[in-house]
Coordinates of C-alpha atoms and ligand atoms in Angstrom, one line a residue:
M333 CA 28.0 -0.6 -12.0
R334 CA 31.4 -2.4 -11.7
P335 CA 32.7 -6.0 -11.5
A336 CA 32.8 -7.4 -8.0
P337 CA 36.3 -7.5 -6.5
F338 CA 36.0 -11.1 -5.4
R339 CA 34.3 -14.2 -6.9
P340 CA 34.8 -18.0 -6.5
S341 CA 37.6 -19.3 -8.7
S342 CA 35.6 -22.5 -9.7
A343 CA 31.9 -22.3 -9.1
H344 CA 29.0 -20.7 -7.2
L345 CA 26.2 -23.0 -6.0
F346 CA 22.8 -21.5 -5.5
V347 CA 20.5 -23.6 -3.4
C348 CA 16.7 -22.8 -3.2
T349 CA 15.5 -22.4 0.3
N350 CA 12.2 -20.8 -0.7
A351 CA 9.3 -21.7 1.5
R352 CA 5.6 -21.3 0.8
A353 CA 2.4 -22.2 2.6
A354 CA 1.7 -26.0 2.4
T355 CA -1.6 -25.1 0.6
D356 CA 0.1 -23.0 -2.1
P357 CA -0.8 -24.4 -5.6
L358 CA 2.9 -24.3 -6.5
G359 CA 3.7 -26.5 -3.5
A360 CA 5.5 -25.8 -0.2
G361 CA 8.8 -25.0 -1.9
C362 CA 12.3 -26.3 -1.1
G363 CA 12.3 -24.6 2.3
A364 CA 14.0 -26.6 5.1
R365 CA 15.1 -29.3 2.7
G366 CA 17.1 -26.6 0.9
A367 CA 18.5 -25.4 4.1
S368 CA 19.8 -28.8 5.0
V369 CA 21.5 -29.0 1.5
V370 CA 23.2 -25.6 2.1
E371 CA 24.5 -26.7 5.5
A372 CA 25.8 -30.0 4.0
M373 CA 27.5 -28.2 1.1
K374 CA 29.1 -25.6 3.4
R375 CA 30.5 -28.5 5.5
A376 CA 31.9 -30.1 2.4
V377 CA 33.5 -26.8 1.3
A378 CA 35.0 -26.3 4.7
Q379 CA 36.3 -29.9 5.0
G380 CA 37.8 -29.7 1.5
G381 CA 39.5 -26.3 2.1
L382 CA 37.6 -25.0 -0.9
A383 CA 36.3 -21.6 0.5
S384 CA 38.0 -19.6 -2.3
R385 CA 37.0 -22.0 -5.0
V386 CA 33.4 -22.9 -4.4
W387 CA 30.8 -20.6 -2.9
V388 CA 27.4 -21.7 -1.6
S389 CA 24.4 -19.3 -1.4
R390 CA 20.8 -19.6 -0.5
T391 CA 18.4 -18.3 -3.1
H392 CA 14.7 -18.2 -3.7
C393 CA 12.6 -20.1 -6.2
L394 CA 14.6 -21.5 -9.2
G395 CA 11.4 -22.4 -11.1
V396 CA 11.4 -26.2 -10.8
C397 CA 9.9 -26.6 -7.3
P398 CA 10.6 -30.2 -6.4
T399 CA 8.4 -32.0 -3.9
E400 CA 11.5 -33.8 -2.6
G401 CA 14.9 -32.3 -1.9
A402 CA 15.8 -28.9 -3.3
A403 CA 16.8 -27.2 -6.5
V404 CA 20.4 -26.2 -7.1
A405 CA 21.8 -23.9 -9.8
V406 CA 25.5 -23.9 -10.7
S407 CA 27.4 -20.9 -12.0
P408 CA 29.2 -20.6 -14.4
T409 CA 28.0 -23.8 -16.1
G410 CA 24.3 -23.0 -15.9
A411 CA 23.5 -26.5 -14.7
L412 CA 20.2 -26.8 -12.8
F413 CA 19.6 -29.8 -10.5
T414 CA 16.4 -30.8 -8.8
E415 CA 15.5 -33.2 -5.9
V416 CA 19.0 -32.6 -4.4
T417 CA 19.4 -33.9 -0.9
A418 CA 22.0 -33.4 1.8
A419 CA 23.4 -36.8 0.7
D420 CA 24.2 -35.3 -2.7
A421 CA 26.0 -32.2 -1.3
A422 CA 29.5 -33.5 -1.2
G423 CA 29.3 -34.9 -4.7
L424 CA 28.0 -31.6 -6.1
V425 CA 30.7 -29.6 -4.4
A426 CA 33.4 -32.0 -5.7
A427 CA 32.0 -31.7 -9.2
A428 CA 31.8 -27.9 -8.9
R429 CA 35.4 -27.8 -7.7
G430 CA 36.5 -28.8 -11.2
A431 CA 34.0 -26.6 -13.0
Ligands
LIG164 S1 10.6 -23.4 -4.4 FE1 12.6 -24.3 -4.8 S2 12.7 -24.2 -6.9 FE2 10.8 -23.3 -6.6

């Protein structure tokens, strides 16, 4: 094991895009709602010229499983947000930029 040669200088946003069957007792998951958040965050990063400072990655279940929006975890702060929508994306990226 060794440290990765690259990492974002400010923050790494992990967006849940986990999808389950609609009949799953844990709910359908963030699925497509998370995917729309990822795309909105990536647009915000590109428009802000933040590609070296803020990274955005899809991830699986973060354990909070909202029925609206998606879950987002922020590294290195450890913050965990739920019910995040595409409308929240630019604000989260801006906040992460200063993390
Ligand atoms: S399915 Fe997204 S947090 Fe669990």
